[in-house]
Coordinates of C-alpha atoms (C1' of nucleotides) in Angstrom, one line a residue:
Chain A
X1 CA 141.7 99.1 79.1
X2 CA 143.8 98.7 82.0
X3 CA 147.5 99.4 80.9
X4 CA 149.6 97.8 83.9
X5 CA 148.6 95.7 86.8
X6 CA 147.4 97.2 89.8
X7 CA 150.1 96.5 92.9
X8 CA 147.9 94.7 94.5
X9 CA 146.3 92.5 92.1
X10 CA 148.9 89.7 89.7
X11 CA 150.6 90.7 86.9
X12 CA 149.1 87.9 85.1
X13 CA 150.0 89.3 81.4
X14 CA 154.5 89.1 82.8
X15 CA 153.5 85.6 84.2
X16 CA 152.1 84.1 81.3
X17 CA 154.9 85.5 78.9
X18 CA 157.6 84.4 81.3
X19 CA 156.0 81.0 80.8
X20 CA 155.6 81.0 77.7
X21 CA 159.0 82.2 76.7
X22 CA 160.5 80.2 79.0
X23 CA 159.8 77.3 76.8
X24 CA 160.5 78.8 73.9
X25 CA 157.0 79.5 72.6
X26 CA 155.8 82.0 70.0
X27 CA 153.0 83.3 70.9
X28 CA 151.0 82.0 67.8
X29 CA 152.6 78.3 68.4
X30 CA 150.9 78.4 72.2
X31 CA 147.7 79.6 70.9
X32 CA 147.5 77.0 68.4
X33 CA 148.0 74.1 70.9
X34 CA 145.3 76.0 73.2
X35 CA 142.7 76.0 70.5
X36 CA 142.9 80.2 71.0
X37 CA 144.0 82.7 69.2
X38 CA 147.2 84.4 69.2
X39 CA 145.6 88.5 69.1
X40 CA 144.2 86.9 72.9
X41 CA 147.6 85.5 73.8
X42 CA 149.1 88.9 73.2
X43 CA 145.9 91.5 74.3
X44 CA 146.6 88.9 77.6
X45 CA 150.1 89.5 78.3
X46 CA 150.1 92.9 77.6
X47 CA 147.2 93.2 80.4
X48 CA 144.7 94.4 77.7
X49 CA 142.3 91.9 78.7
X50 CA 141.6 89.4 82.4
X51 CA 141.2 86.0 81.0
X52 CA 138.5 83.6 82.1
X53 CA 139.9 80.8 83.4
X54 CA 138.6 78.3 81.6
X55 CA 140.8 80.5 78.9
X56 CA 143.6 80.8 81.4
X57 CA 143.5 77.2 82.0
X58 CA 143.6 75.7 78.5
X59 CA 146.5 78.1 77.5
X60 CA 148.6 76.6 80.7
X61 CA 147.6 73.0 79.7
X62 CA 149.6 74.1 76.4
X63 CA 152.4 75.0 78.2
X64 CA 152.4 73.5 80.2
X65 CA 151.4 74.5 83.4
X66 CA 149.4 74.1 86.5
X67 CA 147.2 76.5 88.1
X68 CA 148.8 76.1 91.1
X69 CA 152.5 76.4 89.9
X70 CA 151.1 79.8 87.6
X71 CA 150.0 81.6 90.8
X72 CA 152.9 80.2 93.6
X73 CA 154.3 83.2 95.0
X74 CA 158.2 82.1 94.6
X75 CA 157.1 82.0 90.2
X76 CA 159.8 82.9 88.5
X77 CA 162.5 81.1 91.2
X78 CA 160.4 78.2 90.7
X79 CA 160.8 77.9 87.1
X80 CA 164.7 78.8 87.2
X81 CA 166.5 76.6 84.6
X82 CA 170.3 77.7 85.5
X83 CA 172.1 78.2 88.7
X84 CA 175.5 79.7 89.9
X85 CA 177.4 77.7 92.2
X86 CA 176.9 80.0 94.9
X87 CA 173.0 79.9 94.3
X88 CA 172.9 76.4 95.3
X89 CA 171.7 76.3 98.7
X90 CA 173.3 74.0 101.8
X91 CA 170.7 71.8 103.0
X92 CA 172.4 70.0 105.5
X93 CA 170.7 70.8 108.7
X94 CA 173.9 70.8 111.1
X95 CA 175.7 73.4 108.9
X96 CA 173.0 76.2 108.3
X97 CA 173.3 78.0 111.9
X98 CA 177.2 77.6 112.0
X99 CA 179.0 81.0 110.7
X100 CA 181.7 79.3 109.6
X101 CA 182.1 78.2 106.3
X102 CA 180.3 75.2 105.4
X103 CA 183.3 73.9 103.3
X104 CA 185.0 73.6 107.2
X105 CA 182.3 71.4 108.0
X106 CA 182.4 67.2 107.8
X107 CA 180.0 67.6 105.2
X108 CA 178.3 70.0 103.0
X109 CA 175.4 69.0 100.8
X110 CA 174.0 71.9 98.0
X111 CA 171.3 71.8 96.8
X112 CA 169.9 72.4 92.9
X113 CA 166.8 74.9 92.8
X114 CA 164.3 74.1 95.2
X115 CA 163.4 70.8 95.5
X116 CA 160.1 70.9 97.0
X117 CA 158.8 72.0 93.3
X118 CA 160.1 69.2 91.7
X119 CA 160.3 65.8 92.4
X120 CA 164.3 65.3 91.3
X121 CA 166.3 66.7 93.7
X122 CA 170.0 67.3 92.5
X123 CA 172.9 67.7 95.0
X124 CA 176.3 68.5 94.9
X125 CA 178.0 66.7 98.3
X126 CA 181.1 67.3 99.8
X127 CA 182.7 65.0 102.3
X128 CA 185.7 66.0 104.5
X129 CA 188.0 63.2 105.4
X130 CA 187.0 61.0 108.2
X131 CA 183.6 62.1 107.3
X132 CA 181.0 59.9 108.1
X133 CA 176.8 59.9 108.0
X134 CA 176.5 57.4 110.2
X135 CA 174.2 54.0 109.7
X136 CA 171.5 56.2 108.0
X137 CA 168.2 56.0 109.8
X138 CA 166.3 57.9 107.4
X139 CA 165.1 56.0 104.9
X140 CA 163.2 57.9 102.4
X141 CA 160.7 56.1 100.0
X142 CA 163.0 57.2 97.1
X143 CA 165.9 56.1 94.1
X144 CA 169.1 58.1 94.6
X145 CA 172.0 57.6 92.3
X146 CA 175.6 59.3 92.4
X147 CA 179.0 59.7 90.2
X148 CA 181.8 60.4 92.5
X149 CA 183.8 63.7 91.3
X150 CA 187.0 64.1 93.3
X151 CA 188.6 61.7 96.2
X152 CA 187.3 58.4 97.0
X153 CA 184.2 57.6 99.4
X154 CA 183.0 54.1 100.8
X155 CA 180.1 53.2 100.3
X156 CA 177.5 50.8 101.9
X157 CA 174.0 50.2 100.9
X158 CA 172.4 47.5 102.8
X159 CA 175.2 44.5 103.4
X160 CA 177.2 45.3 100.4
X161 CA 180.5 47.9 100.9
X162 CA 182.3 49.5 97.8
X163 CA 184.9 52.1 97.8
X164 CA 184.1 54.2 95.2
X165 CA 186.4 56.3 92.9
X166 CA 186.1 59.1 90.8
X167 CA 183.8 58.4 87.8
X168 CA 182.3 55.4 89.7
X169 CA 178.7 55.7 90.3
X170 CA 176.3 54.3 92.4
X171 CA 172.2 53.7 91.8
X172 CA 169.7 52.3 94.8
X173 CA 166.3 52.4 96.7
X174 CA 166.7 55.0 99.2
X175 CA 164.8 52.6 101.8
X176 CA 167.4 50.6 102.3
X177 CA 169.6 51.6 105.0
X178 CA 172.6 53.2 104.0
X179 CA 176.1 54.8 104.4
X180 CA 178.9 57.6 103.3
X181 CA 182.4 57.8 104.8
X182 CA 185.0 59.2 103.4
X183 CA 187.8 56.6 104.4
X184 CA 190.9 58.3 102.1
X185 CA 192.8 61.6 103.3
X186 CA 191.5 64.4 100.8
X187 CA 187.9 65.9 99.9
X188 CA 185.1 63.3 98.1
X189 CA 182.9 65.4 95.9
X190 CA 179.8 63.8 94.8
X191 CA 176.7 64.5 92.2
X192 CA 173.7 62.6 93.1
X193 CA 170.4 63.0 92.8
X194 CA 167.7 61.7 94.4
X195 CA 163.8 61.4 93.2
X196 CA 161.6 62.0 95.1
X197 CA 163.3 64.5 97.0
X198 CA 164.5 63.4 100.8
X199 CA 164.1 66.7 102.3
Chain B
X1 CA 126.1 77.5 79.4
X2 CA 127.5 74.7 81.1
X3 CA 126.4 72.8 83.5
X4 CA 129.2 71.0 85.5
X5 CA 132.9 71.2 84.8
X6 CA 133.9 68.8 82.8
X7 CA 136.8 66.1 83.7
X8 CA 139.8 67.4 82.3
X9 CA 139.0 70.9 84.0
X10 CA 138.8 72.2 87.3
X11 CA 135.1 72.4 89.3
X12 CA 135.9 76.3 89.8
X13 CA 132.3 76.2 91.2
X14 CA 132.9 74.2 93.8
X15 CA 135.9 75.3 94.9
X16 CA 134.5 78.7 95.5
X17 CA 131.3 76.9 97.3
X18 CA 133.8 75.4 99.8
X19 CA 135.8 78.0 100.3
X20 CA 132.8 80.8 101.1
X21 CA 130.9 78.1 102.9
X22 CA 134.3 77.3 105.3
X23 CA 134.2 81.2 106.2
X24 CA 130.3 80.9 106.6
X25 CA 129.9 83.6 104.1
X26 CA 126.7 83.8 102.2
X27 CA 126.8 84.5 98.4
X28 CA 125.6 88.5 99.0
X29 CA 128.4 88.9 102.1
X30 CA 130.9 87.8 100.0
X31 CA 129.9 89.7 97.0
X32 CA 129.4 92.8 99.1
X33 CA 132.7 92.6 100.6
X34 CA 134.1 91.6 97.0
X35 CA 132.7 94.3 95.5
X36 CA 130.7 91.8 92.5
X37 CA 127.1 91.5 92.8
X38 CA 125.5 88.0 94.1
X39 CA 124.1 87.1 91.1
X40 CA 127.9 86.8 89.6
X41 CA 128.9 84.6 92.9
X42 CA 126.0 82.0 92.1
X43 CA 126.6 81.9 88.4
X44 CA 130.0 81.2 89.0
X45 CA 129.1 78.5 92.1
X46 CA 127.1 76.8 89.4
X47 CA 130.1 76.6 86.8
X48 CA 127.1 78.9 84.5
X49 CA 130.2 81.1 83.8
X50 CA 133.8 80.8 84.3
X51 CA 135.0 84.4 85.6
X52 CA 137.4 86.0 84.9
X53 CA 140.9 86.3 86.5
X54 CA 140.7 89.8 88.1
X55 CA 137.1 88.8 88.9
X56 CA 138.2 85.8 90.8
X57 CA 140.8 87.6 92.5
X58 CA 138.7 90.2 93.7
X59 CA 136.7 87.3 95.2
X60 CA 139.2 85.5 96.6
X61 CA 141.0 88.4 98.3
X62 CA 137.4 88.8 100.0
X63 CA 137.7 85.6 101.4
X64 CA 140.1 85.6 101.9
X65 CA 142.5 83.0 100.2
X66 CA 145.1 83.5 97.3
X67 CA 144.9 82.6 93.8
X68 CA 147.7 79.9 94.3
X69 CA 145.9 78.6 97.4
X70 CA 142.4 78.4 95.6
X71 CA 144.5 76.0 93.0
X72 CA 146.2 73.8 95.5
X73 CA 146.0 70.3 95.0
X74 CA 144.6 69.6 98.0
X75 CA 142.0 72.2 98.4
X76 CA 140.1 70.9 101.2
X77 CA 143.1 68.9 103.1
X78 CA 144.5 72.0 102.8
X79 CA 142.3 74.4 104.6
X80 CA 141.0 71.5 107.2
X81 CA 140.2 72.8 110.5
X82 CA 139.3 69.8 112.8
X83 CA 141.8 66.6 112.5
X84 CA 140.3 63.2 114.3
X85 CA 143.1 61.2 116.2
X86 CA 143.7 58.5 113.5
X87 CA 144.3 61.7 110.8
X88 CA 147.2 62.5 112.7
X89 CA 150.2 61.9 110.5
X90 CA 153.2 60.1 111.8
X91 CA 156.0 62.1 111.1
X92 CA 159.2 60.2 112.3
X93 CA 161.1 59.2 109.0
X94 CA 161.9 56.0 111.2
X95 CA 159.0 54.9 111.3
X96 CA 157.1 55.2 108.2
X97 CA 158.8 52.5 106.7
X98 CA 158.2 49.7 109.5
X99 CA 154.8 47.6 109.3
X100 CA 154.7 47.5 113.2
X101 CA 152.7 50.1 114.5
X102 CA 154.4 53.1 115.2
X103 CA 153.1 52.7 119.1
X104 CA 155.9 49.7 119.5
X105 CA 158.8 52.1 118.3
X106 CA 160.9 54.2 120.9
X107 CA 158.9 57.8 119.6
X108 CA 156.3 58.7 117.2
X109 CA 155.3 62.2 116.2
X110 CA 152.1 62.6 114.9
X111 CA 151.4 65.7 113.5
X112 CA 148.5 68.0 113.1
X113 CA 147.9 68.5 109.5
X114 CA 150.0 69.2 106.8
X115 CA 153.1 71.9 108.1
X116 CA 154.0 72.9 104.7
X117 CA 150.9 74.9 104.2
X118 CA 151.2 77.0 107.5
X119 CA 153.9 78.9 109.5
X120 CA 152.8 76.8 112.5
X121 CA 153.4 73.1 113.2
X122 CA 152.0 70.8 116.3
X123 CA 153.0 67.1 117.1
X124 CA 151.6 64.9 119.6
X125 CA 154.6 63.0 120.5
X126 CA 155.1 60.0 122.4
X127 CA 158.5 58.6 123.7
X128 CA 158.7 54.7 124.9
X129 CA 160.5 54.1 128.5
X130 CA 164.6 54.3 127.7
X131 CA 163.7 56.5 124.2
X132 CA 166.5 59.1 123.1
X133 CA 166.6 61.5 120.7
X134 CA 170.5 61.9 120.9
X135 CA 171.8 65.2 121.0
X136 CA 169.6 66.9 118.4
X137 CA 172.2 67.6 115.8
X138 CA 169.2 69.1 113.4
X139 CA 168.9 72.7 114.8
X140 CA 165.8 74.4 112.3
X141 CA 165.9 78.0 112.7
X142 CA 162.3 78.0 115.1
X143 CA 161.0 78.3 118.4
X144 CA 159.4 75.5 119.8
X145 CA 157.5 75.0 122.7
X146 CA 155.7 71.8 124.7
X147 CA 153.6 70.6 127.8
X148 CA 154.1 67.1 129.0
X149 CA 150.4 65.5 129.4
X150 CA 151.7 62.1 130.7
X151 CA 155.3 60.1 132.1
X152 CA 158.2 62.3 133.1
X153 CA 160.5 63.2 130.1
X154 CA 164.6 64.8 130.8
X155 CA 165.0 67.6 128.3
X156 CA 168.3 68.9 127.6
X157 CA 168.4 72.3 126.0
X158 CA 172.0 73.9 125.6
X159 CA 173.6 73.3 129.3
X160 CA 170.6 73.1 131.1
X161 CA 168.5 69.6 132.0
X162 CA 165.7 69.0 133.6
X163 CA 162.7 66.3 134.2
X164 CA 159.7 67.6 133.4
X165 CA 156.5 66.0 134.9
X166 CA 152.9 66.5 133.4
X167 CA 151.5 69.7 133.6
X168 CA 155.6 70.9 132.9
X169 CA 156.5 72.8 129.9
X170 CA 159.4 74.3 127.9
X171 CA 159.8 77.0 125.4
X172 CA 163.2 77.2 123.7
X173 CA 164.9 78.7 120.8
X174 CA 165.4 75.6 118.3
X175 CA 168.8 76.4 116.8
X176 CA 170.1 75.5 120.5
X177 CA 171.1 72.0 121.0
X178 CA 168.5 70.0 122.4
X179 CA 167.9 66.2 123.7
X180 CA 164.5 64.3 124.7
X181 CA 164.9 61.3 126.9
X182 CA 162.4 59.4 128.7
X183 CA 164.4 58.5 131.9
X184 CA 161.2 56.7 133.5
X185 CA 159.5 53.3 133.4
X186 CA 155.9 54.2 131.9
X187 CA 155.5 55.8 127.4
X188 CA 155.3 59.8 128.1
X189 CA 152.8 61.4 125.5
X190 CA 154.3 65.3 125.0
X191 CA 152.1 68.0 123.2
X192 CA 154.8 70.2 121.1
X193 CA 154.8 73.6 118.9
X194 CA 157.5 74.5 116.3
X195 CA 156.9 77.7 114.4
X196 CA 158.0 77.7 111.0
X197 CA 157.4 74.2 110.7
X198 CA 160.9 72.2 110.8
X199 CA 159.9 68.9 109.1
Chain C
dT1 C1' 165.1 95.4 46.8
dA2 C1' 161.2 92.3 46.5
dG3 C1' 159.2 88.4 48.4
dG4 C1' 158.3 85.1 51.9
dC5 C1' 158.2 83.8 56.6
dG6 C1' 158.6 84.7 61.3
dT7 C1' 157.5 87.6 65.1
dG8 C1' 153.9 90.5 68.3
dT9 C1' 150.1 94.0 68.0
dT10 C1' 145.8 96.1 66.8
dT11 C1' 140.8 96.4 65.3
dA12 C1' 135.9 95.5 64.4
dA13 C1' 132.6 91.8 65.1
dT14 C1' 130.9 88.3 68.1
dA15 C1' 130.5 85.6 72.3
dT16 C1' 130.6 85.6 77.1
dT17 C1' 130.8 87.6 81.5
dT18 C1' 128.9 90.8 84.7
dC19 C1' 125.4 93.9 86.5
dA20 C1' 120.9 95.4 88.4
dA21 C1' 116.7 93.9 89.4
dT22 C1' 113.5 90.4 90.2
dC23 C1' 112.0 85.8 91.6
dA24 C1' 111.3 81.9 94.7
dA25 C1' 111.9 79.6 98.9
dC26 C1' 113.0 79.4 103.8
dC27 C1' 113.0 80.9 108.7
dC28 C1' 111.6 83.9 112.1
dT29 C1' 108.2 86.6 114.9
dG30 C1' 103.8 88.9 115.8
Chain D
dC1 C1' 98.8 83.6 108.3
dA2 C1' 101.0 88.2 107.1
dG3 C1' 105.2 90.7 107.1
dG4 C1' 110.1 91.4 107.1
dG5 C1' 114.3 89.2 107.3
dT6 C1' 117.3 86.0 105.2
dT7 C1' 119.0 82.8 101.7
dG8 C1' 120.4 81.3 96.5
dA9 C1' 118.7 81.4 91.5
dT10 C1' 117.3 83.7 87.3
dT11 C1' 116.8 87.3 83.6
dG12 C1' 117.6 91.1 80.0
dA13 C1' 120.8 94.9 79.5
dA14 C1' 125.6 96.7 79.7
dA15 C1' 130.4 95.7 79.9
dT16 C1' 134.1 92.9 78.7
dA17 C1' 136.6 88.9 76.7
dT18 C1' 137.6 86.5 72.5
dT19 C1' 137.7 85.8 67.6
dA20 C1' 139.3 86.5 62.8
dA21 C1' 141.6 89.3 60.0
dA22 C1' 144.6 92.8 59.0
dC23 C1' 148.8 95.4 60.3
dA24 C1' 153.7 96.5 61.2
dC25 C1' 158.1 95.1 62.0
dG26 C1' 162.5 92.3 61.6
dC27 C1' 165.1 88.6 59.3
dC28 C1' 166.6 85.9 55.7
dT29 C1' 167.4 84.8 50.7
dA30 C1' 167.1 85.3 45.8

DNA sequence: TAGGCGTGTTTAATATTTCAATCAACCCTG
DNA sequence: CAGGGTTGATTGAAATATTAAACACGCCTA
């Protein structure tokens, strides 16, 4: 009756519980969408008892869950709901070996989470003025969309130019070719989001 | 007693086939090394039972793969060894949106299976007569490394240039600066290494 | 405070996995 | 072809997971 996982094997019993009550599951309400029963729900987190997997398996269909996602190493980063501001992680390539602050920088874009788990990828974008992507090369097979926070950015997607202000938006297919620069003479802080993830 | 996993399940089985019979394990190797008898390792091969979690893992670790690797998506992509020529995957975001063939644009990395699931990435690159890479803004926290097989190439890294000729190499610290140009007349086909994987 | 409803936990019976041993087939080599 | 090596598959006994039911606790309301 093994108490507490060994270090070197999972602590499967703290991984399902996480799970579970990360979606606000009782333990009886998951067992009943598993066809199981709650004693092996709880003998299972508590690390009474190594479920089968086939066991395993239908409980994470419930929650649901892959098997994959359940034993990724990064678990409980991966299924982080809320972030602090100074969790969300700069992503654009030019400012992550620069010790200055990234705020000094043309542009800064912060990442939500980790988007490589998901496949919505929320950033929060900051563009100094004068700032400028460039004709963007990259064109990603995706959607993107945007509200513009603070200061005014121009837009251009394709052959159509907008200056956008705050509270305007924007919504488009990522493949075609397209452009931010911040024209006006203060910060433009954007939202936008983009699905599947670009980077 | 079942006899093959049914659709809506995973073919734990197989998976476990595959991966003992990539390592060129037989069933008693394995379940010496596991510490589980043979019998257990073909019952499980033939989906007859569905182990156990700590029984799998003490399997898998005498693989040895982990639990989230066993549940990947794309088991057998994933743990591919050899890679033909036309499995090479084109990795310049420039290209994978054109229809031409990527041989008619200015470069085109192929790369050797799938970077995200190792710590090292290789690309066969090619670079068309008058191709630039610009002064490489992106500057991924790797080394990276390269032998030119064909065509002269000018590689800038930091301050220093030079023209590299087949046979030529370069090893350089990724986070400096760094510029490919083919300054000749004929394509120049480059062999490259970036460890951790920058795409 | 009693009663109902919600948790999660425990327990004895049952179903399944796992072990130890055996079986059957194949490939060598003498 | 016999003998010893390998391989994977099978079987009845032992160990373990799973079930169904009871248990214990907290929270609300009458």
């Amino acid at each position: 009756m093994p108490e507490s996982a060994p270090s070197d094997s999972i602590d499967i019993g703290d991984r399902l519980r996480t799970a579970r009550t990360l979606r606000r599951l009782s333990q009886r309400e998951l067992a009943r969408r598993a066809g199981v029963t709650n004693g092996m729900i709880s003998q299972i987190e508590q690390n009474h008892s190594s479920p089968s997997i086939s066991s395993l398996k239908r409980i994470l269909d419930a929650v649901p869950m892959s098997m994959a996602e359940f034993f990724a190493d990064d678990f409980t980063e991966q299924n982080a709901v809320f972030f602090r501001k100074e969790d969300l992680r700069e992503i654009n390539p030019a400012n992550l070996l620069s010790k200055t602050d990234a705020d000094a920088k043309p542009f800064s874009f912060r990442q939500v989470g980790d988007a490589r788990n998901h496949t919505l990828q929320m950033l929060h974008e900051r563009y100094a003025p004068g700032a400028d992507t460039g004709p963007e090369m990259y064109s990603h097979n995706s959607e993107e969309a945007g509200i513009v926070i603070e200061g005014t950015i121009e837009v251009t997607v394709g052959d159509r130019t907008e200056t956008l202000h705050p509270g305007d938006a924007y919504l488009f297919d990522s493949r075609i070719p397209h452009r931010f620069r911040n024209t006006g003479d203060c910060v433009c802080v954007i939202v936008s989001a983009c699905s599947p993830p670009s980077f």
